[in-house]
Short mmCIF file of C-alpha atoms in Angstrom, two decimals:
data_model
loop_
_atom_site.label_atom_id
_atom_site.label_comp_id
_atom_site.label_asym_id
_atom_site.label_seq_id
_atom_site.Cartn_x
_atom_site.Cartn_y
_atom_site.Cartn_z
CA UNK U 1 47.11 -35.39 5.44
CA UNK U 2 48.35 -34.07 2.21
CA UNK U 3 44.76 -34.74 0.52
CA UNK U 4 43.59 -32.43 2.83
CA UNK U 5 46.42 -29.61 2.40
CA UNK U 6 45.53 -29.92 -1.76
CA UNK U 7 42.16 -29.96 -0.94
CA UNK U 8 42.55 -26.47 0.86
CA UNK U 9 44.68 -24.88 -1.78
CA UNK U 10 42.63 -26.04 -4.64
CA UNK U 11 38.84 -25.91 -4.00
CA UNK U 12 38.94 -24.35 -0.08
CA UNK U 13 39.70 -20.86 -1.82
CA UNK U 14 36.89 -21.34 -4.82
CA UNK U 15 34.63 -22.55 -1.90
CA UNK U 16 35.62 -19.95 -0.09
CA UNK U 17 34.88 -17.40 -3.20
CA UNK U 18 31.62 -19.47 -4.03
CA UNK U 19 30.28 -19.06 -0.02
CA UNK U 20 31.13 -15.50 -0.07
CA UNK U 21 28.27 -14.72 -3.44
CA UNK U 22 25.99 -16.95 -2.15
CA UNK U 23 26.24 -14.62 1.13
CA UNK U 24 26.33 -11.33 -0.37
CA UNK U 25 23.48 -12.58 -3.00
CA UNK U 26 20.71 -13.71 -0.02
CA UNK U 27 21.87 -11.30 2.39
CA UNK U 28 21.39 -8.37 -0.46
CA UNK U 29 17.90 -10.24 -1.75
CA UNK U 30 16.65 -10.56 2.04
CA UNK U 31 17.21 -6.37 2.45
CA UNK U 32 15.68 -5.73 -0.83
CA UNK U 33 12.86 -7.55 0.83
CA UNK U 34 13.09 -5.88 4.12
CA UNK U 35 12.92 -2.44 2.18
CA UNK U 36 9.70 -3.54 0.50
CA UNK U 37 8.55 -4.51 3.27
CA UNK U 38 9.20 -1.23 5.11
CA UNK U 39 8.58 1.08 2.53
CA UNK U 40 4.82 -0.70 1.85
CA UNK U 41 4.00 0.03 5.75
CA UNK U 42 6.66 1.08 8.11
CA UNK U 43 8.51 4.52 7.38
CA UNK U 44 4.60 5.87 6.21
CA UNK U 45 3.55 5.36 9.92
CA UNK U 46 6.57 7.51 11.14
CA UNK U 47 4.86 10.17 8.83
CA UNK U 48 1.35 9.86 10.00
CA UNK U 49 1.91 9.77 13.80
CA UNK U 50 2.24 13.69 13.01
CA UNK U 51 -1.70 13.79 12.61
CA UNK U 52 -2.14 14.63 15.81
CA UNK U 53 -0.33 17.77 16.12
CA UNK U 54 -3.21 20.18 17.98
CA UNK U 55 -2.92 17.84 21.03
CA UNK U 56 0.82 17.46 21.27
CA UNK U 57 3.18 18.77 23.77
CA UNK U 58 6.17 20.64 21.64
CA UNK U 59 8.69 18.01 23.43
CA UNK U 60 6.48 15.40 21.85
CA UNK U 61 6.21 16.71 19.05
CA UNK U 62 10.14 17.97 18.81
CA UNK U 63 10.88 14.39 19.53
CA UNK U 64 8.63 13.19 16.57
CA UNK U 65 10.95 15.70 14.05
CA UNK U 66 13.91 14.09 15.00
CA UNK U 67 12.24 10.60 14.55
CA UNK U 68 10.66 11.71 11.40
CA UNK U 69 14.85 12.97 10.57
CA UNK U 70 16.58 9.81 11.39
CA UNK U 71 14.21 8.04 9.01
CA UNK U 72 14.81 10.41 6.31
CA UNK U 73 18.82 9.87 6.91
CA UNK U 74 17.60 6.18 6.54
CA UNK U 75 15.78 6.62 3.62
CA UNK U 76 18.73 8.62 1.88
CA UNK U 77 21.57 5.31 2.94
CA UNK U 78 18.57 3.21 1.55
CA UNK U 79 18.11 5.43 -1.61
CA UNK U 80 22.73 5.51 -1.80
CA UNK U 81 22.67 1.19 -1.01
CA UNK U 82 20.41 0.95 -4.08
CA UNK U 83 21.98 3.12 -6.51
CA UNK U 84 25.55 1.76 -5.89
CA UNK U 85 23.84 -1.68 -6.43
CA UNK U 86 22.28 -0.72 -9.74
CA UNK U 87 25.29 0.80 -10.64
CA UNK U 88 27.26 -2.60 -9.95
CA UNK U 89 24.48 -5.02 -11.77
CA UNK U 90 25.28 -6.31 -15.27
CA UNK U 91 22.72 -6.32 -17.96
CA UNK U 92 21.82 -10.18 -17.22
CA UNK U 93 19.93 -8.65 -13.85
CA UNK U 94 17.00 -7.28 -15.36
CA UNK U 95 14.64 -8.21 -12.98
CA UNK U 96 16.80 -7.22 -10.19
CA UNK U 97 16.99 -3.38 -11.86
CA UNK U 98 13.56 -3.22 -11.94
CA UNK U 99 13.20 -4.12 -8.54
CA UNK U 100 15.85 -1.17 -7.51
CA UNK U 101 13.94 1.43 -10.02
CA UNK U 102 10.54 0.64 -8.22
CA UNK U 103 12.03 0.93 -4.62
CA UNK U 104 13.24 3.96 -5.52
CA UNK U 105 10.25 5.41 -6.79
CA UNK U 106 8.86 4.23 -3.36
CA UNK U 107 11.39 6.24 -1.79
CA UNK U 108 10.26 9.64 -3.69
CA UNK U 109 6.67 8.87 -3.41
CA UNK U 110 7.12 8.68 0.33
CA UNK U 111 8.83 11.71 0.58
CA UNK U 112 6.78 13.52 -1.73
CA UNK U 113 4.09 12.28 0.07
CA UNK U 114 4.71 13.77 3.21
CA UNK U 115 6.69 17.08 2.42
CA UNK U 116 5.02 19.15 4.68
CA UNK U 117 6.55 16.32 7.49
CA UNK U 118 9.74 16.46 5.83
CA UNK U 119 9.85 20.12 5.58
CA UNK U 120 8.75 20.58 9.92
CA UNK U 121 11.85 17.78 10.42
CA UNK U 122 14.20 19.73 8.55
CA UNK U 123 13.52 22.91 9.80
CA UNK U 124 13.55 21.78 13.53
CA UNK U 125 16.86 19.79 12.57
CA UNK U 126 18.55 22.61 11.34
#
């Protein structure tokens, strides 16, 4: 019994501390991945659905600005996730910065992309 109560005071705490990076690291790699992911094809079919705009009924198309809003708000927590990450990295992540910097190029790009969207969300928002 007392093996186990030094076992839990010594190395149950480091394990502990050890589980917890190993968590945030694949948890934080799998988003990065997810973003990627999303940014390569998802949020630039929110932005093209709007294509159609000389057939739409203004409830659709109200409903599409407000879709087209809560992905910019997503986008922007994306954009805030990433730069608090970079900000946190030390200079042995290299890779990992690069990674951020391109993602958030993706980010503008999208946007930029599709201003005329963003603007039409943003003034129905408002």
């Amino acid at each position: 019994m007392t093996e186990k109560v030094e076992w839990a005071k010594e190395n149950g705490i480091k394990q502990i501390a050890d589980l917890k990076d190993v968590f945030l690291n694949e948890t934080r790699s799998w988003f990065i991945k997810y973003l990627e992911t999303t940014l390569d094809a998802g949020f630039s079919r929110v932005f093209q659905e709007k294509g159609k705009e000389s057939k739409v009924i203004a409830g659709r198309e109200m409903a599409h600005a407000i879709h087209i809003a809560v992905t910019l708000s997503h986008l922007k927590n994306a954009n805030e996730w990433l730069e608090n990450l970079r900000r946190a990295l030390d200079s042995e992540s290299e890779g990992l910065v690069e990674t951020i910097d391109r993602l958030k190029k993706n980010i503008y790009s999208s946007l930029l992309e599709h201003i005329d969207s963003v603007a039409v969300a943003l003034e129905n928002r408002a």
